[in-house]
Amino acid sequence: MSPRDIEQQTFNIISCFFEEEHNQTWNRTVKVCERIESDGPGDEPKFVSKTGENDGFDPVVIADKLRELGDDFDVKFIQPHIRKLQQAVADKAVEEFARSVDSLCAAQGGEVAPEMQLLRASMALGLYVKKTCPDLRATIQSCMTAFINTRLAGWINQQGGWDQVTMV
């Protein structure tokens, strides 16, 4: 089996892994997981390729087995790593937010002070994400807070605080 086949199978398995359990079959044409009903009671569902032949590869069954494997792992060992992972994702989101704001500022002219331009771009990006991706609301709030505290807090303080900044 080629590495490319393994990569595709891995993609299929992980896709099924994240789908709802017990309600899935693998449909190769639309690349979603669904469960194929068995022929009778006690029969195991089998993956059938679009040609109608059983090719032996069933990402749903493999995903189910991997899910069982993961469920067996004690949560107390996972929690510290989850917190680290969440922090890493948050840090990466903050970095990407800052890059996006910098890119927006670079595309704009220098009509206002650079700090005000950063503030304007961060607010515009935050509002856009809030409106178009409501599921990212908490993440974008964190990103905006970290960005402003890191990049603009000193300038806001020099201006006399938020009351003065919003008057500019």
Short mmCIF file of N, CA, C and O in Angstrom, two decimals, residues 5 7-20 22-37 45-51 53 55-64 67:
data_model
loop_
_atom_site.label_atom_id
_atom_site.label_comp_id
_atom_site.label_asym_id
_atom_site.label_seq_id
_atom_site.Cartn_x
_atom_site.Cartn_y
_atom_site.Cartn_z
N ASP A 5 -2.07 6.15 -0.12
CA ASP A 5 -3.26 5.40 0.29
C ASP A 5 -3.43 5.47 1.81
O ASP A 5 -4.55 5.63 2.30
N GLU A 7 -2.36 7.83 3.76
CA GLU A 7 -2.79 9.20 4.08
C GLU A 7 -4.29 9.37 3.86
O GLU A 7 -4.98 9.96 4.68
N GLN A 8 -4.80 8.86 2.74
CA GLN A 8 -6.23 8.97 2.45
C GLN A 8 -7.05 8.17 3.46
O GLN A 8 -8.06 8.63 3.95
N GLN A 9 -6.59 6.96 3.77
CA GLN A 9 -7.30 6.16 4.75
C GLN A 9 -7.29 6.83 6.12
O GLN A 9 -8.30 6.83 6.83
N THR A 10 -6.15 7.41 6.48
CA THR A 10 -6.07 8.12 7.76
C THR A 10 -7.07 9.27 7.79
O THR A 10 -7.79 9.45 8.78
N PHE A 11 -7.13 10.03 6.71
CA PHE A 11 -8.10 11.12 6.62
C PHE A 11 -9.52 10.58 6.80
O PHE A 11 -10.32 11.13 7.56
N ASN A 12 -9.85 9.49 6.11
CA ASN A 12 -11.19 8.89 6.19
C ASN A 12 -11.50 8.43 7.61
O ASN A 12 -12.59 8.66 8.13
N ILE A 13 -10.53 7.77 8.23
CA ILE A 13 -10.72 7.25 9.59
C ILE A 13 -10.94 8.40 10.57
O ILE A 13 -11.87 8.37 11.39
N ILE A 14 -10.10 9.42 10.50
CA ILE A 14 -10.23 10.54 11.43
C ILE A 14 -11.54 11.29 11.19
O ILE A 14 -12.19 11.74 12.14
N SER A 15 -11.97 11.40 9.94
CA SER A 15 -13.26 12.01 9.65
C SER A 15 -14.38 11.24 10.33
O SER A 15 -15.27 11.83 10.95
N CYS A 16 -14.34 9.92 10.22
CA CYS A 16 -15.35 9.08 10.88
C CYS A 16 -15.23 9.16 12.40
O CYS A 16 -16.23 9.16 13.11
N PHE A 17 -14.00 9.23 12.89
CA PHE A 17 -13.75 9.32 14.33
C PHE A 17 -14.49 10.50 14.95
O PHE A 17 -15.02 10.42 16.05
N PHE A 18 -14.57 11.61 14.22
CA PHE A 18 -15.21 12.81 14.75
C PHE A 18 -16.70 12.90 14.44
O PHE A 18 -17.36 13.82 14.88
N GLU A 19 -17.24 11.95 13.70
CA GLU A 19 -18.68 11.92 13.44
C GLU A 19 -19.39 11.28 14.62
O GLU A 19 -18.76 10.65 15.47
N GLU A 20 -20.71 11.40 14.64
CA GLU A 20 -21.49 10.78 15.71
C GLU A 20 -21.35 9.27 15.65
O GLU A 20 -21.40 8.67 14.58
N HIS A 22 -22.27 5.29 16.10
CA HIS A 22 -23.39 4.39 15.87
C HIS A 22 -24.39 4.92 14.84
O HIS A 22 -25.52 4.50 14.82
N ASN A 23 -24.01 5.85 14.03
CA ASN A 23 -24.93 6.39 13.04
C ASN A 23 -24.12 6.78 11.81
O ASN A 23 -24.26 7.88 11.32
N GLN A 24 -23.29 5.87 11.34
CA GLN A 24 -22.40 6.29 10.28
C GLN A 24 -22.00 5.15 9.34
O GLN A 24 -21.91 4.03 9.73
N THR A 25 -21.76 5.48 8.12
CA THR A 25 -21.15 4.62 7.11
C THR A 25 -20.21 5.51 6.34
O THR A 25 -20.40 6.71 6.33
N TRP A 26 -19.29 4.95 5.69
CA TRP A 26 -18.37 5.77 4.91
C TRP A 26 -18.89 5.86 3.50
O TRP A 26 -19.09 4.87 2.82
N ASN A 27 -19.12 7.06 3.02
CA ASN A 27 -19.57 7.29 1.66
C ASN A 27 -18.42 7.98 0.94
O ASN A 27 -18.14 9.14 1.18
N ARG A 28 -17.73 7.27 0.07
CA ARG A 28 -16.54 7.80 -0.57
C ARG A 28 -16.83 8.94 -1.53
O ARG A 28 -15.98 9.78 -1.76
N THR A 29 -18.00 8.97 -2.10
CA THR A 29 -18.26 10.01 -3.11
C THR A 29 -18.41 11.37 -2.47
O THR A 29 -17.95 12.37 -3.00
N VAL A 30 -19.07 11.43 -1.31
CA VAL A 30 -19.23 12.74 -0.66
C VAL A 30 -18.36 12.88 0.57
O VAL A 30 -18.39 13.90 1.22
N LYS A 31 -17.57 11.85 0.88
CA LYS A 31 -16.62 11.88 1.99
C LYS A 31 -17.27 12.25 3.32
O LYS A 31 -16.85 13.17 3.99
N VAL A 32 -18.36 11.55 3.64
CA VAL A 32 -18.97 11.68 4.96
C VAL A 32 -19.15 10.30 5.54
O VAL A 32 -19.14 9.31 4.82
N CYS A 33 -19.33 10.22 6.84
CA CYS A 33 -19.52 8.94 7.49
C CYS A 33 -21.00 8.70 7.75
O CYS A 33 -21.69 9.60 8.21
N GLU A 34 -21.45 7.52 7.47
CA GLU A 34 -22.80 7.07 7.81
C GLU A 34 -22.69 5.59 8.14
O GLU A 34 -21.77 4.93 7.69
N ARG A 35 -23.61 5.03 8.88
CA ARG A 35 -23.55 3.60 9.22
C ARG A 35 -24.38 2.84 8.20
O ARG A 35 -25.52 3.17 7.95
N ILE A 36 -23.81 1.80 7.58
CA ILE A 36 -24.57 0.94 6.67
C ILE A 36 -25.32 -0.07 7.54
O ILE A 36 -24.75 -0.67 8.43
N GLU A 37 -26.60 -0.22 7.26
CA GLU A 37 -27.38 -1.18 8.01
C GLU A 37 -26.98 -2.60 7.63
O GLU A 37 -26.70 -2.88 6.47
N PRO A 45 -22.32 -4.72 10.30
CA PRO A 45 -22.35 -3.88 9.10
C PRO A 45 -21.02 -3.97 8.38
O PRO A 45 -19.97 -4.05 9.02
N LYS A 46 -21.05 -3.98 7.08
CA LYS A 46 -19.83 -4.08 6.31
C LYS A 46 -19.74 -2.90 5.36
O LYS A 46 -20.73 -2.45 4.83
N PHE A 47 -18.51 -2.42 5.16
CA PHE A 47 -18.29 -1.36 4.19
C PHE A 47 -18.27 -1.97 2.80
O PHE A 47 -17.60 -2.96 2.57
N VAL A 48 -19.03 -1.41 1.92
CA VAL A 48 -19.06 -1.88 0.54
C VAL A 48 -18.63 -0.72 -0.33
O VAL A 48 -19.16 0.38 -0.23
N SER A 49 -17.66 -0.97 -1.21
CA SER A 49 -17.18 0.10 -2.09
C SER A 49 -18.26 0.46 -3.09
O SER A 49 -19.25 -0.24 -3.25
N LYS A 50 -18.07 1.56 -3.84
CA LYS A 50 -19.09 1.98 -4.78
C LYS A 50 -19.27 0.97 -5.90
O LYS A 50 -20.29 0.98 -6.56
N THR A 51 -18.34 0.06 -6.09
CA THR A 51 -18.51 -0.98 -7.10
C THR A 51 -19.32 -2.13 -6.54
O THR A 51 -19.66 -3.06 -7.25
N GLU A 53 -18.32 -4.12 -4.06
CA GLU A 53 -17.46 -5.16 -3.50
C GLU A 53 -16.94 -4.72 -2.13
O GLU A 53 -16.66 -3.57 -1.91
N ASP A 55 -14.12 -4.20 0.10
CA ASP A 55 -12.66 -4.08 -0.07
C ASP A 55 -11.90 -4.27 1.23
O ASP A 55 -10.69 -4.12 1.27
N GLY A 56 -12.60 -4.59 2.31
CA GLY A 56 -11.93 -4.88 3.57
C GLY A 56 -11.60 -3.66 4.41
O GLY A 56 -11.29 -3.79 5.58
N PHE A 57 -11.65 -2.51 3.84
CA PHE A 57 -11.34 -1.28 4.59
C PHE A 57 -12.63 -0.62 5.03
O PHE A 57 -13.46 -0.24 4.20
N ASP A 58 -12.83 -0.53 6.32
CA ASP A 58 -14.02 0.12 6.86
C ASP A 58 -13.59 1.16 7.87
O ASP A 58 -13.29 0.84 9.02
N PRO A 59 -13.52 2.42 7.46
CA PRO A 59 -13.06 3.46 8.37
C PRO A 59 -13.96 3.65 9.57
O PRO A 59 -13.50 4.08 10.62
N VAL A 60 -15.25 3.29 9.44
CA VAL A 60 -16.17 3.43 10.57
C VAL A 60 -15.78 2.45 11.68
O VAL A 60 -15.69 2.82 12.84
N VAL A 61 -15.53 1.20 11.30
CA VAL A 61 -15.14 0.19 12.29
C VAL A 61 -13.81 0.56 12.93
O VAL A 61 -13.65 0.48 14.15
N ILE A 62 -12.87 0.99 12.12
CA ILE A 62 -11.56 1.37 12.65
C ILE A 62 -11.71 2.57 13.58
O ILE A 62 -11.13 2.60 14.67
N ALA A 63 -12.50 3.56 13.17
CA ALA A 63 -12.72 4.74 14.02
C ALA A 63 -13.37 4.34 15.33
O ALA A 63 -13.02 4.87 16.39
N ASP A 64 -14.34 3.42 15.28
CA ASP A 64 -14.98 2.94 16.51
C ASP A 64 -13.97 2.28 17.44
O ASP A 64 -13.96 2.51 18.64
N ARG A 67 -11.82 4.90 18.93
CA ARG A 67 -12.58 5.63 19.95
C ARG A 67 -12.57 4.84 21.26
O ARG A 67 -12.39 5.41 22.33
#
